[in-house]
Amino acid sequence: MKAINNTALILNIIGGINWGLIGLFKFDLVAWICGGQDSVLARIIYSLVGLAAVWCISLLFSRRTEE
């Protein structure tokens, strides 16, 4: 479960950086790397980031124990 949580957090960081670049510089890094917003690879990445965000909602409400 820890691996899924860490993967989701990394994807959210990538998404946050991408949105920051869009907001500040009007530059979409994911689209630039993948060849445009409409490419299949870009859509997969956008979908994975969205699913990771939904997963991270559960982290807000989970009880954390110090290991």
Coordinates of C-alpha atoms in Angstrom, one line a residue:
M1 CA 0.0 0.0 0.0
K2 CA 2.9 2.3 0.7
A3 CA 4.1 2.0 -2.9
I4 CA 0.7 3.0 -4.2
N5 CA 0.6 6.0 -1.9
N6 CA 4.1 7.1 -2.9
T7 CA 3.3 6.7 -6.6
A8 CA 0.1 8.7 -6.2
L9 CA 2.0 11.5 -4.5
I10 CA 4.7 11.5 -7.2
L11 CA 2.1 11.8 -9.9
N12 CA 0.4 14.6 -8.0
I13 CA 3.7 16.4 -7.8
I14 CA 4.2 16.1 -11.5
G15 CA 0.7 17.4 -12.1
G16 CA 1.2 20.3 -9.7
I17 CA 4.4 21.3 -11.5
N18 CA 2.7 21.0 -14.8
W19 CA -0.2 23.2 -13.7
G20 CA 2.3 25.7 -12.2
L21 CA 4.1 25.9 -15.5
I22 CA 0.8 26.4 -17.3
G23 CA -0.3 29.1 -14.9
L24 CA 3.0 31.0 -14.9
F25 CA 4.3 30.6 -18.4
K26 CA 1.4 29.1 -20.5
F27 CA 3.7 26.1 -21.1
D28 CA 2.2 22.5 -20.8
L29 CA 5.2 20.3 -20.1
V30 CA 3.3 17.0 -20.5
A31 CA 1.9 18.1 -23.9
W32 CA 5.4 19.3 -25.0
I33 CA 7.0 16.0 -24.1
C34 CA 4.2 13.8 -25.6
G35 CA 3.6 15.8 -28.8
G36 CA 0.4 17.7 -27.9
Q37 CA -2.5 17.5 -25.5
D38 CA -4.5 15.3 -27.9
S39 CA -1.8 12.5 -28.1
V40 CA -2.7 9.2 -26.6
L41 CA 0.4 9.3 -24.2
A42 CA -0.5 12.7 -22.9
R43 CA -4.1 11.7 -22.3
I44 CA -2.8 8.6 -20.4
I45 CA -0.6 10.8 -18.2
Y46 CA -3.4 13.3 -17.5
S47 CA -5.7 10.4 -16.6
L48 CA -3.1 8.8 -14.3
V49 CA -2.5 12.1 -12.5
G50 CA -6.3 12.5 -12.1
L51 CA -6.7 9.0 -10.7
A52 CA -3.8 9.7 -8.4
A53 CA -5.5 12.8 -7.1
V54 CA -8.6 10.9 -6.3
W55 CA -6.5 8.3 -4.5
C56 CA -4.8 11.0 -2.5
I57 CA -8.2 12.1 -1.2
S58 CA -8.3 8.9 0.8
L59 CA -4.9 9.8 2.3
L60 CA -6.5 12.8 3.9
F61 CA -8.9 10.7 5.8
S62 CA -6.8 7.7 6.6
R63 CA -5.3 7.2 10.1
R64 CA -1.6 7.5 10.0
T65 CA 0.6 5.5 12.4
E66 CA 4.2 6.3 12.9
E67 CA 6.4 3.4 11.9

